[in-house]
Short mmCIF file of C-alpha atoms and ligand atoms in Angstrom, two decimals:
data_model
loop_
_atom_site.label_atom_id
_atom_site.label_comp_id
_atom_site.label_asym_id
_atom_site.label_seq_id
_atom_site.Cartn_x
_atom_site.Cartn_y
_atom_site.Cartn_z
CA MET A 1 79.70 -13.35 -16.13
CA ASN A 2 79.69 -12.47 -12.43
CA SER A 3 79.63 -15.14 -9.75
CA HIS A 4 75.97 -14.49 -8.90
CA GLN A 5 74.92 -15.14 -12.50
CA LEU A 6 77.17 -18.18 -12.66
CA PHE A 7 75.58 -19.72 -9.57
CA ARG A 8 72.08 -18.90 -10.80
CA ARG A 9 72.80 -20.47 -14.15
CA SER A 10 74.30 -23.57 -12.49
CA ARG A 11 71.27 -23.84 -10.24
CA THR A 12 68.90 -23.56 -13.20
CA ARG A 13 70.88 -26.17 -15.11
CA LEU A 14 70.90 -28.50 -12.13
CA ALA A 15 67.15 -28.00 -11.59
CA LEU A 16 66.49 -28.76 -15.26
CA TRP A 17 68.50 -31.94 -15.10
CA TYR A 18 66.75 -32.98 -11.88
CA ALA A 19 63.37 -32.27 -13.47
CA LEU A 20 64.32 -34.09 -16.66
CA VAL A 21 65.52 -37.21 -14.87
CA MET A 22 62.65 -37.24 -12.37
CA GLY A 23 60.16 -36.49 -15.18
CA ALA A 24 61.54 -39.40 -17.22
CA ILE A 25 61.35 -41.74 -14.24
CA LEU A 26 57.83 -40.53 -13.48
CA SER A 27 56.66 -40.99 -17.09
CA LEU A 28 58.16 -44.45 -17.33
CA SER A 29 56.67 -45.60 -14.04
CA GLY A 30 53.30 -43.96 -14.92
CA LEU A 31 53.29 -45.70 -18.29
CA GLY A 32 54.32 -48.99 -16.71
CA MET A 33 51.62 -48.69 -14.09
CA TYR A 34 49.00 -47.82 -16.73
CA ARG A 35 49.96 -50.82 -18.87
CA SER A 36 50.02 -53.24 -15.96
CA LEU A 37 46.62 -51.97 -14.72
CA VAL A 38 45.03 -52.32 -18.15
CA GLN A 39 46.64 -55.72 -18.68
CA SER A 40 45.57 -57.06 -15.30
CA ASN A 41 41.98 -55.81 -15.92
CA TRP A 42 42.05 -57.51 -19.31
CA ALA A 43 43.44 -60.75 -17.90
CA ALA A 44 40.82 -60.74 -15.10
CA MET A 45 38.08 -60.19 -17.67
CA GLU A 46 39.32 -63.07 -19.87
CA ARG A 47 39.57 -65.35 -16.84
CA GLU A 48 35.98 -64.53 -15.94
CA MET A 49 34.81 -65.22 -19.50
CA GLU A 50 36.69 -68.52 -19.59
CA SER A 51 35.18 -69.58 -16.30
CA ILE A 52 31.62 -68.71 -17.44
CA ALA A 53 32.24 -70.52 -20.75
CA GLY A 54 33.61 -73.52 -18.85
CA THR A 55 30.55 -73.72 -16.56
CA LEU A 56 28.14 -73.42 -19.48
CA HIS A 57 30.12 -75.91 -21.53
CA ASP A 58 30.07 -78.51 -18.73
CA SER A 59 26.37 -78.16 -18.06
CA LEU A 60 25.36 -78.13 -21.73
CA GLU A 61 27.41 -81.05 -23.06
CA PRO A 62 25.49 -83.91 -21.35
CA MET A 63 22.18 -82.52 -22.62
CA LEU A 64 23.13 -81.94 -26.25
CA PRO A 65 20.94 -83.81 -28.78
CA ALA A 66 22.44 -86.20 -31.31
CA SER A 67 20.03 -85.34 -34.07
CA GLU A 68 20.99 -83.48 -37.22
CA ASP A 69 18.34 -80.85 -36.58
CA PRO A 70 18.74 -80.03 -32.91
CA THR A 71 16.47 -77.00 -32.75
CA ALA A 72 13.56 -78.80 -31.10
CA VAL A 73 15.79 -80.13 -28.31
CA LEU A 74 17.59 -76.81 -27.98
CA ARG A 75 14.25 -75.04 -27.52
CA ARG A 76 13.58 -77.45 -24.66
CA ILE A 77 16.99 -77.28 -22.90
CA LEU A 78 17.72 -73.63 -23.63
CA PRO A 79 14.32 -71.94 -23.61
CA GLU A 80 15.92 -68.54 -22.95
CA LEU A 81 17.81 -68.48 -26.28
CA CYS A 82 16.42 -67.37 -29.61
CA LEU A 83 16.62 -70.00 -32.33
CA ALA A 84 18.16 -68.93 -35.62
CA GLY A 85 15.56 -68.26 -38.28
CA GLN A 86 12.64 -68.29 -35.84
CA PRO A 87 10.85 -65.50 -34.01
CA CYS A 88 12.54 -64.67 -30.72
CA ASN A 89 10.41 -64.71 -27.60
CA THR A 90 12.42 -65.67 -24.56
CA SER A 91 12.89 -65.01 -20.87
CA PRO A 92 16.63 -64.54 -20.18
CA THR A 93 17.54 -66.91 -17.41
CA LEU A 94 20.31 -69.30 -18.52
CA ILE A 95 23.10 -66.79 -19.00
CA GLN A 96 21.93 -65.03 -15.88
CA ARG A 97 21.92 -68.30 -13.93
CA HIS A 98 25.48 -69.14 -14.95
CA THR A 99 26.91 -65.73 -14.36
CA THR A 100 25.26 -65.14 -11.01
CA GLY A 101 27.69 -63.62 -8.55
CA ILE A 102 30.44 -63.21 -11.13
CA SER A 103 29.71 -59.88 -12.66
CA ASP A 104 27.10 -57.72 -14.27
CA ARG A 105 25.11 -60.47 -15.98
CA SER A 106 23.43 -58.35 -18.65
CA ILE A 107 26.77 -57.66 -20.35
CA TYR A 108 27.23 -61.28 -21.46
CA TYR A 109 25.70 -63.03 -24.48
CA ILE A 110 26.02 -66.59 -25.81
CA ARG A 111 25.74 -68.12 -29.26
CA LEU A 112 25.56 -71.77 -30.32
CA PHE A 113 26.78 -73.06 -33.70
CA ASP A 114 26.61 -76.48 -35.24
CA HIS A 115 29.82 -78.31 -36.19
CA SER A 116 29.80 -76.73 -39.68
CA GLY A 117 29.70 -73.24 -38.14
CA LYS A 118 26.00 -72.48 -38.79
CA LEU A 119 24.32 -70.35 -36.12
CA LEU A 120 21.74 -72.38 -34.17
CA ALA A 121 20.80 -70.20 -31.22
CA PHE A 122 21.78 -66.92 -29.60
CA SER A 123 21.03 -64.66 -26.64
CA PRO A 124 18.62 -61.86 -27.45
CA ASN A 125 21.18 -59.30 -26.12
CA GLN A 126 23.90 -60.26 -28.64
CA PRO A 127 25.50 -57.33 -30.46
CA PRO A 128 23.60 -56.07 -33.50
CA SER A 129 24.59 -57.25 -37.02
CA LEU A 130 26.87 -60.09 -35.94
CA PRO A 131 27.70 -62.45 -38.83
CA LYS A 132 25.67 -65.68 -38.76
CA THR A 133 28.68 -67.81 -39.63
CA LEU A 134 31.37 -68.82 -37.14
CA ASN A 135 34.83 -67.35 -36.75
CA ARG A 136 36.71 -70.25 -35.14
CA SER A 137 39.58 -68.29 -33.50
CA PRO A 138 39.23 -68.66 -29.70
CA TRP A 139 39.48 -64.95 -28.82
CA GLN A 140 38.12 -62.09 -30.89
CA THR A 141 37.68 -58.39 -30.26
CA PHE A 142 35.52 -56.33 -32.61
CA HIS A 143 33.48 -53.18 -32.99
CA ALA A 144 29.78 -53.87 -33.40
CA ALA A 145 27.45 -51.79 -35.58
CA ASN A 146 26.40 -49.77 -32.47
CA GLY A 147 30.03 -48.59 -32.08
CA VAL A 148 30.60 -50.59 -28.85
CA ARG A 149 33.59 -52.92 -28.59
CA TYR A 150 32.97 -56.59 -27.80
CA HIS A 151 35.22 -59.43 -26.81
CA GLN A 152 34.23 -63.04 -27.33
CA PHE A 153 35.50 -66.51 -26.59
CA THR A 154 34.72 -69.60 -28.68
CA THR A 155 34.98 -73.17 -27.45
CA ILE A 156 34.10 -76.56 -29.00
CA LEU A 157 31.10 -78.57 -27.74
CA HIS A 158 31.01 -82.35 -27.87
CA SER A 159 27.85 -84.38 -27.50
CA ALA A 160 27.65 -87.70 -25.67
CA TYR A 161 26.61 -89.27 -28.97
CA ALA A 162 29.61 -87.86 -30.85
CA ASN A 163 32.03 -89.15 -28.19
CA HIS A 164 30.90 -92.72 -28.87
CA GLN A 165 32.06 -92.45 -32.48
CA ALA A 166 35.69 -92.39 -31.38
CA ASN A 167 37.01 -93.80 -34.66
CA GLU A 168 35.75 -90.80 -36.64
CA PRO A 169 38.03 -87.80 -37.46
CA SER A 170 38.16 -85.19 -34.69
CA SER A 171 36.27 -82.49 -36.68
CA GLN A 172 33.28 -84.80 -36.79
CA LEU A 173 33.51 -85.48 -33.07
CA SER A 174 32.51 -81.95 -32.25
CA TRP A 175 28.82 -81.31 -31.87
CA GLY A 176 29.27 -77.61 -32.46
CA TYR A 177 30.61 -74.43 -30.89
CA LEU A 178 29.73 -72.35 -27.89
CA GLN A 179 30.55 -68.67 -28.12
CA ILE A 180 30.41 -66.40 -25.11
CA GLY A 181 30.98 -62.68 -25.46
CA ARG A 182 30.64 -59.48 -23.58
CA THR A 183 30.59 -55.78 -24.18
CA LEU A 184 33.84 -53.93 -23.45
CA ALA A 185 31.97 -50.75 -22.50
CA THR A 186 32.83 -50.98 -18.79
CA PHE A 187 36.39 -52.07 -19.53
CA ASP A 188 36.88 -49.18 -21.97
CA ALA A 189 35.30 -46.75 -19.50
CA GLU A 190 37.71 -47.94 -16.79
CA THR A 191 40.68 -47.58 -19.18
CA LYS A 192 39.51 -44.07 -20.10
CA ARG A 193 39.23 -43.22 -16.41
CA ILE A 194 42.86 -44.31 -15.82
CA GLN A 195 43.92 -42.31 -18.89
CA TRP A 196 42.18 -39.23 -17.54
CA ILE A 197 43.84 -39.66 -14.16
CA LEU A 198 47.20 -39.80 -15.97
CA VAL A 199 46.39 -36.87 -18.26
CA ILE A 200 45.42 -34.66 -15.31
CA GLY A 201 47.83 -36.10 -12.75
CA PHE A 202 50.92 -36.12 -14.93
CA PRO A 203 51.21 -32.34 -15.55
CA ILE A 204 50.49 -31.72 -11.85
CA ALA A 205 53.21 -34.21 -10.89
CA LEU A 206 55.57 -32.59 -13.41
CA LEU A 207 54.84 -29.19 -11.93
CA LEU A 208 55.61 -30.50 -8.45
CA VAL A 209 58.77 -32.15 -9.80
CA GLY A 210 59.76 -28.78 -11.31
CA PHE A 211 59.27 -26.94 -8.01
CA SER A 212 61.02 -29.57 -5.94
CA SER A 213 63.89 -29.68 -8.47
CA TRP A 214 64.36 -25.95 -8.12
CA TRP A 215 64.29 -26.22 -4.33
CA LEU A 216 66.63 -29.24 -4.27
CA SER A 217 69.11 -27.62 -6.62
CA GLY A 218 69.08 -24.58 -4.32
CA LEU A 219 69.89 -26.85 -1.38
CA ALA A 220 72.66 -28.56 -3.34
CA MET A 221 74.20 -25.25 -4.41
CA GLN A 222 74.09 -23.74 -0.92
CA PRO A 223 77.26 -25.32 0.53
CA ILE A 224 79.12 -24.68 -2.73
CA TYR A 225 78.01 -21.06 -2.71
CA GLN A 226 78.97 -20.66 0.94
CA SER A 227 82.37 -22.21 0.38
CA TYR A 228 82.86 -19.99 -2.68
CA GLN A 229 81.98 -16.92 -0.65
CA GLN A 230 84.38 -18.00 2.10
CA GLN A 231 87.11 -18.41 -0.50
CA GLN A 232 86.35 -14.97 -1.90
CA GLN A 233 86.40 -13.50 1.60
CA PHE A 234 89.67 -15.27 2.31
CA ILE A 235 91.27 -13.93 -0.87
CA ALA A 236 90.05 -10.41 -0.08
CA ASN A 237 91.39 -10.67 3.49
CA ALA A 238 94.70 -12.11 2.34
CA ALA A 239 95.10 -9.35 -0.25
CA HIS A 240 94.27 -6.77 2.39
CA GLU A 241 96.80 -8.26 4.82
CA LEU A 242 99.49 -8.37 2.16
CA ARG A 243 98.81 -4.84 0.95
CA SER A 244 99.73 -2.97 4.14
CA PRO A 245 103.26 -4.36 4.67
CA LEU A 246 103.88 -4.24 0.93
CA ALA A 247 102.81 -0.59 0.70
CA SER A 248 104.96 0.34 3.69
CA LEU A 249 107.89 -1.60 2.25
CA LEU A 250 107.60 0.15 -1.12
CA ALA A 251 107.30 3.55 0.54
CA THR A 252 110.47 2.93 2.56
CA VAL A 253 112.37 1.77 -0.53
CA GLU A 254 111.20 4.87 -2.43
CA ALA A 255 112.30 7.07 0.46
CA ILE A 256 115.73 5.41 0.46
CA LEU A 257 116.08 5.98 -3.27
CA ARG A 258 115.18 9.66 -2.91
CA LEU A 259 117.38 10.20 0.09
CA PRO A 260 119.76 13.15 -0.48
CA PRO A 261 123.47 12.22 -0.21
CA THR A 262 123.68 14.24 3.01
CA ASN A 263 121.21 11.90 4.80
CA GLN A 264 122.86 8.61 3.76
CA HIS A 265 123.51 7.76 7.43
CA ASN A 266 119.72 7.07 7.83
CA ILE A 267 119.84 4.20 5.33
CA PRO A 268 120.62 1.36 7.81
CA VAL A 269 117.60 2.30 9.99
CA MET A 270 115.35 2.45 6.93
CA LEU A 271 116.66 -0.86 5.67
CA GLN A 272 115.76 -2.38 9.03
CA THR A 273 112.16 -1.27 8.41
CA VAL A 274 112.32 -2.88 4.97
CA GLU A 275 113.62 -6.08 6.52
CA ARG A 276 110.89 -6.05 9.20
CA GLN A 277 108.14 -5.58 6.63
CA GLY A 278 109.71 -8.23 4.39
CA ARG A 279 109.80 -10.68 7.28
CA ARG A 280 106.20 -9.90 8.13
CA LEU A 281 105.21 -10.59 4.53
CA SER A 282 107.18 -13.77 4.40
CA HIS A 283 105.65 -14.88 7.72
CA LEU A 284 102.17 -14.17 6.44
CA ILE A 285 102.74 -16.05 3.19
CA ALA A 286 104.27 -19.00 5.07
CA ASP A 287 101.20 -19.10 7.35
CA LEU A 288 98.84 -18.98 4.39
CA LEU A 289 100.68 -21.78 2.63
CA PHE A 290 100.73 -23.85 5.80
CA LEU A 291 96.99 -23.37 6.34
CA THR A 292 96.27 -24.33 2.74
CA SER A 293 98.45 -27.42 2.99
CA LEU A 294 96.62 -28.40 6.18
CA GLU A 295 93.24 -28.05 4.51
CA GLN A 296 94.30 -29.86 1.37
CA ASN A 297 95.87 -32.59 3.48
CA SER A 298 98.83 -32.36 1.13
CA SER A 299 101.35 -33.99 3.50
CA PRO A 300 99.75 -37.31 4.36
CA LYS A 301 102.56 -38.19 6.78
CA PRO A 302 101.37 -41.06 8.99
CA PHE A 303 100.60 -40.11 12.58
CA GLN A 304 103.09 -41.25 15.18
CA PRO A 305 102.94 -41.48 18.98
CA CYS A 306 103.96 -38.10 20.46
CA CYS A 307 104.79 -37.56 24.13
CA LEU A 308 102.82 -34.53 25.29
CA ASN A 309 104.92 -34.20 28.48
CA ASP A 310 108.04 -33.57 26.35
CA LEU A 311 106.14 -31.26 24.05
CA ILE A 312 104.97 -29.03 26.90
CA SER A 313 108.34 -29.01 28.71
CA ASP A 314 110.16 -28.10 25.48
CA LEU A 315 107.75 -25.32 24.54
CA THR A 316 107.73 -23.78 28.05
CA GLU A 317 111.49 -23.73 27.98
CA GLU A 318 111.48 -22.20 24.50
CA PHE A 319 109.08 -19.39 25.47
CA LEU A 320 110.70 -18.71 28.84
CA GLU A 321 112.98 -15.98 27.49
CA LEU A 322 110.13 -14.23 25.66
CA ALA A 323 107.97 -14.40 28.79
CA THR A 324 110.78 -13.04 30.96
CA ILE A 325 111.27 -10.10 28.58
CA ALA A 326 107.51 -9.42 28.77
CA ASP A 327 107.67 -9.74 32.56
CA ILE A 328 105.27 -12.68 32.52
CA HIS A 329 105.47 -15.61 34.86
CA LEU A 330 105.38 -18.73 32.60
CA THR A 331 104.95 -22.10 34.32
CA HIS A 332 103.87 -25.58 33.37
CA GLN A 333 102.26 -28.53 35.13
CA ILE A 334 102.54 -32.06 33.76
CA PRO A 335 101.69 -35.47 35.25
CA ASN A 336 104.41 -37.87 36.44
CA HIS A 337 103.51 -40.49 33.85
CA ASP A 338 103.99 -39.90 30.15
CA VAL A 339 100.91 -39.11 28.08
CA TYR A 340 101.07 -40.14 24.44
CA VAL A 341 98.80 -39.19 21.58
CA LEU A 342 98.86 -40.17 17.91
CA GLY A 343 99.69 -37.25 15.69
CA ASN A 344 102.07 -35.17 13.69
CA GLU A 345 104.58 -33.90 16.22
CA SER A 346 105.61 -30.72 14.43
CA GLN A 347 101.96 -29.77 13.88
CA LEU A 348 101.13 -30.37 17.55
CA TYR A 349 104.15 -28.22 18.48
CA ARG A 350 102.84 -25.52 16.19
CA LEU A 351 99.38 -25.70 17.74
CA VAL A 352 100.51 -25.40 21.37
CA SER A 353 103.19 -22.84 20.54
CA ASN A 354 100.53 -20.62 18.88
CA LEU A 355 98.45 -20.82 22.06
CA ILE A 356 101.42 -20.00 24.34
CA ALA A 357 102.59 -17.17 22.06
CA ASN A 358 99.09 -15.66 22.13
CA ALA A 359 98.85 -16.06 25.90
CA ILE A 360 102.13 -14.16 26.36
CA GLN A 361 101.21 -11.59 23.73
CA TYR A 362 97.78 -10.77 25.18
CA THR A 363 98.85 -10.71 28.84
CA THR A 364 99.94 -7.48 30.41
CA LEU A 365 103.19 -6.98 32.30
CA GLY A 366 103.38 -8.87 35.58
CA GLY A 367 100.75 -11.40 34.53
CA SER A 368 101.14 -15.13 34.44
CA VAL A 369 100.70 -17.94 31.92
CA MET A 370 100.28 -21.55 32.96
CA VAL A 371 100.48 -24.52 30.58
CA SER A 372 99.07 -27.73 32.02
CA LEU A 373 98.61 -31.29 30.89
CA GLU A 374 96.25 -33.76 32.50
CA GLN A 375 94.71 -37.07 31.63
CA ARG A 376 90.93 -37.52 31.91
CA ASP A 377 89.98 -41.13 31.11
CA ARG A 378 91.18 -41.72 27.56
CA THR A 379 91.64 -38.02 26.82
CA ALA A 380 94.63 -35.76 27.25
CA VAL A 381 93.74 -32.18 28.10
CA ILE A 382 96.24 -29.42 27.45
CA ALA A 383 95.23 -26.05 28.91
CA VAL A 384 96.96 -22.72 28.30
CA LYS A 385 95.73 -20.34 30.93
CA ASP A 386 96.65 -16.65 31.13
CA THR A 387 95.71 -13.69 33.23
CA GLY A 388 95.58 -11.43 30.19
CA ILE A 389 93.13 -9.03 28.59
CA GLY A 390 90.52 -11.72 27.84
CA ILE A 391 88.12 -12.00 24.91
CA PRO A 392 84.54 -10.64 24.96
CA THR A 393 82.00 -13.51 25.03
CA GLU A 394 80.38 -12.51 21.73
CA GLN A 395 83.73 -12.68 19.94
CA GLN A 396 84.97 -15.95 21.40
CA GLY A 397 83.34 -17.96 18.58
CA ARG A 398 85.06 -15.91 15.92
CA VAL A 399 88.66 -15.89 17.13
CA PHE A 400 89.28 -19.14 15.24
CA ASP A 401 88.27 -17.51 11.92
CA ARG A 402 91.05 -16.63 9.53
CA PHE A 403 92.34 -13.06 9.91
CA TYR A 404 89.89 -12.35 12.71
CA ARG A 405 91.29 -10.11 15.42
CA VAL A 406 89.44 -8.95 18.48
CA ASP A 407 91.29 -5.68 18.49
CA GLY A 408 92.54 -5.38 14.92
CA ASP A 409 94.97 -2.56 15.33
CA ARG A 410 96.51 -3.78 18.52
CA SER A 411 97.31 -7.31 17.33
CA ARG A 412 98.47 -6.04 13.94
CA LYS A 413 100.92 -3.77 15.72
CA THR A 414 102.21 -6.70 17.75
CA GLY A 415 102.96 -8.52 14.51
CA GLY A 416 100.05 -10.96 14.59
CA THR A 417 98.78 -12.19 11.22
CA GLY A 418 95.34 -13.17 12.49
CA LEU A 419 95.99 -16.75 11.32
CA GLY A 420 97.45 -18.27 14.49
CA LEU A 421 94.22 -19.64 15.94
CA ALA A 422 92.87 -20.62 12.50
CA ILE A 423 95.99 -22.74 12.05
CA ALA A 424 95.63 -24.17 15.57
CA GLN A 425 92.00 -25.08 14.86
CA ALA A 426 92.90 -26.70 11.52
CA ILE A 427 95.58 -28.81 13.21
CA ALA A 428 93.16 -29.78 15.99
CA GLN A 429 90.55 -30.84 13.45
CA LYS A 430 93.12 -32.87 11.58
CA HIS A 431 93.88 -34.71 14.82
CA GLN A 432 90.17 -35.08 15.63
CA ALA A 433 90.80 -33.02 18.73
CA ILE A 434 88.63 -30.30 20.28
CA LEU A 435 90.05 -26.83 20.70
CA LYS A 436 87.95 -24.36 22.68
CA VAL A 437 88.23 -21.15 24.60
CA GLU A 438 86.82 -19.80 27.84
CA SER A 439 87.55 -16.22 28.63
CA GLN A 440 86.52 -13.21 30.65
CA VAL A 441 87.48 -9.69 29.70
CA GLY A 442 90.12 -8.36 32.09
CA GLN A 443 90.44 -11.72 33.88
CA GLY A 444 92.18 -13.88 31.32
CA SER A 445 91.58 -16.77 28.95
CA ILE A 446 91.93 -20.55 28.96
CA PHE A 447 92.44 -22.35 25.66
CA THR A 448 91.97 -26.13 26.04
CA LEU A 449 92.81 -28.90 23.64
CA GLU A 450 91.20 -32.29 24.15
CA ILE A 451 92.82 -35.11 22.27
CA ALA A 452 92.49 -38.88 22.50
CA ILE A 453 95.45 -40.62 24.10
CA VAL A 454 97.12 -43.76 22.83
CA ASN A 455 98.73 -46.58 24.82
CA ASN A 456 102.51 -46.28 24.51
P1 ADP B 501 96.95 -13.02 15.93
O1 ADP B 501 98.05 -13.32 15.00
O2 ADP B 501 96.34 -11.68 15.70
O3 ADP B 501 97.31 -13.27 17.35
P2 ADP B 501 95.29 -15.30 16.27
O4 ADP B 501 94.53 -16.07 15.28
O5 ADP B 501 96.36 -16.02 16.98
O6 ADP B 501 95.81 -14.03 15.53
O7 ADP B 501 94.28 -14.73 17.32
C1 ADP B 501 93.11 -14.11 16.87
C2 ADP B 501 92.68 -13.07 17.85
O8 ADP B 501 92.23 -13.69 19.06
C3 ADP B 501 93.79 -12.16 18.26
O9 ADP B 501 93.89 -11.07 17.39
C4 ADP B 501 93.35 -11.72 19.66
O10 ADP B 501 92.52 -10.60 19.54
C5 ADP B 501 92.55 -12.89 20.17
N1 ADP B 501 93.32 -13.73 21.12
C6 ADP B 501 93.99 -14.85 20.83
N2 ADP B 501 94.54 -15.41 21.93
C7 ADP B 501 94.22 -14.57 22.97
C8 ADP B 501 94.49 -14.57 24.37
N3 ADP B 501 95.20 -15.53 24.97
N4 ADP B 501 94.00 -13.55 25.11
C9 ADP B 501 93.25 -12.60 24.52
N5 ADP B 501 92.96 -12.54 23.22
C10 ADP B 501 93.42 -13.51 22.44
#
């Protein structure tokens, strides 16, 4: 499987997992929301029914007759109800009066039973084919003959007369039962409406989740893909860099082996070439290993105070001979007081020495290189300034890339690996310092390192 396929497959897998998890969360919250909506509607409806039943109950109880056959009194106090077993001819006002302002009044009905559960009176709008005997459970939900669902609440009625007979058993204290019910048509319609919203909204939400998952997984894979490509590029560059000295080394060895006995005196010169190429290889591999160890942070040696004055004096002294050979005037400028920073001394040496080596290498005969140290507030600024060939503006951003060379051939010939500035930048980053370049072609370059100072 090539890397492109691998990344595509990983992205698809990631997107699927995203979609699955988000879909599950969405379904659970949708279901939870649906249940809580339906339950709160149901609870509100039951509260309303209880309150209507309570109001009716309180206004009816004082008026209830004591007689065994209460129909005559009921006809008087509840003229809007039909009496059981008699022709029904009423004007609906009572239920309407008691439900005024609460809800749609026509959806409610009431029924009155005597204490033995025999139907006495009922609203004309009660559901068709309701049984004439009482079901005593307080809450009931049922399907009527017309297919509509109803919900009803039953409560006990006591008459003033019955309350006076306090020594009688409690079943005989009750005058009868008041039943209040309502159609669930509006409730069911509302529930259906919520279900429809979910049925239509859920696939749309899932679709959006799918798209956003794909997009998000793309975003998540991007840095990994970029880093993978950088690694690939790095490996390709490293292989390329290793190939040239290795090929030249092998060619020289082959030439030595085929050398006729008469030309044996050439061997030392050829071996010198072998040695040079071998050193170049070893240098390159050492640089690569060092860069890798810097990036992996594999030597977590604690930072220590380092005196930058000493560092610059030592390095200028060290490079003086090289500069003299190249006919370059190397000088340094450091403040009178010591400037300390926290860091890894050998790495800081490596950083500044790479900058000075480059400055000498890319400055023509008779030029000058100046290394300076100054303190600006809490920052130490080391500048390596040369009067060399300079770097074109458009390439200044890339000189810190691994193996990047402004003039490939030229710096390769001078023995450069193209890793010097990449190493310097990695060290700077490790010390939370800023390394930057300003340069003008033909005028020279200034590399500056800004690093926080520490009180010694
Ligand atoms: P190299 O080993 O080739 O010197 P570096 O990483 O040190 O690699 O530098 C990268 C490139 O930046 C060099 O090839 C060179 O072209 C350019 N460069 C670095 N320092 C200077 C400088 N002081 N003056 C001009 N060019 C420079």
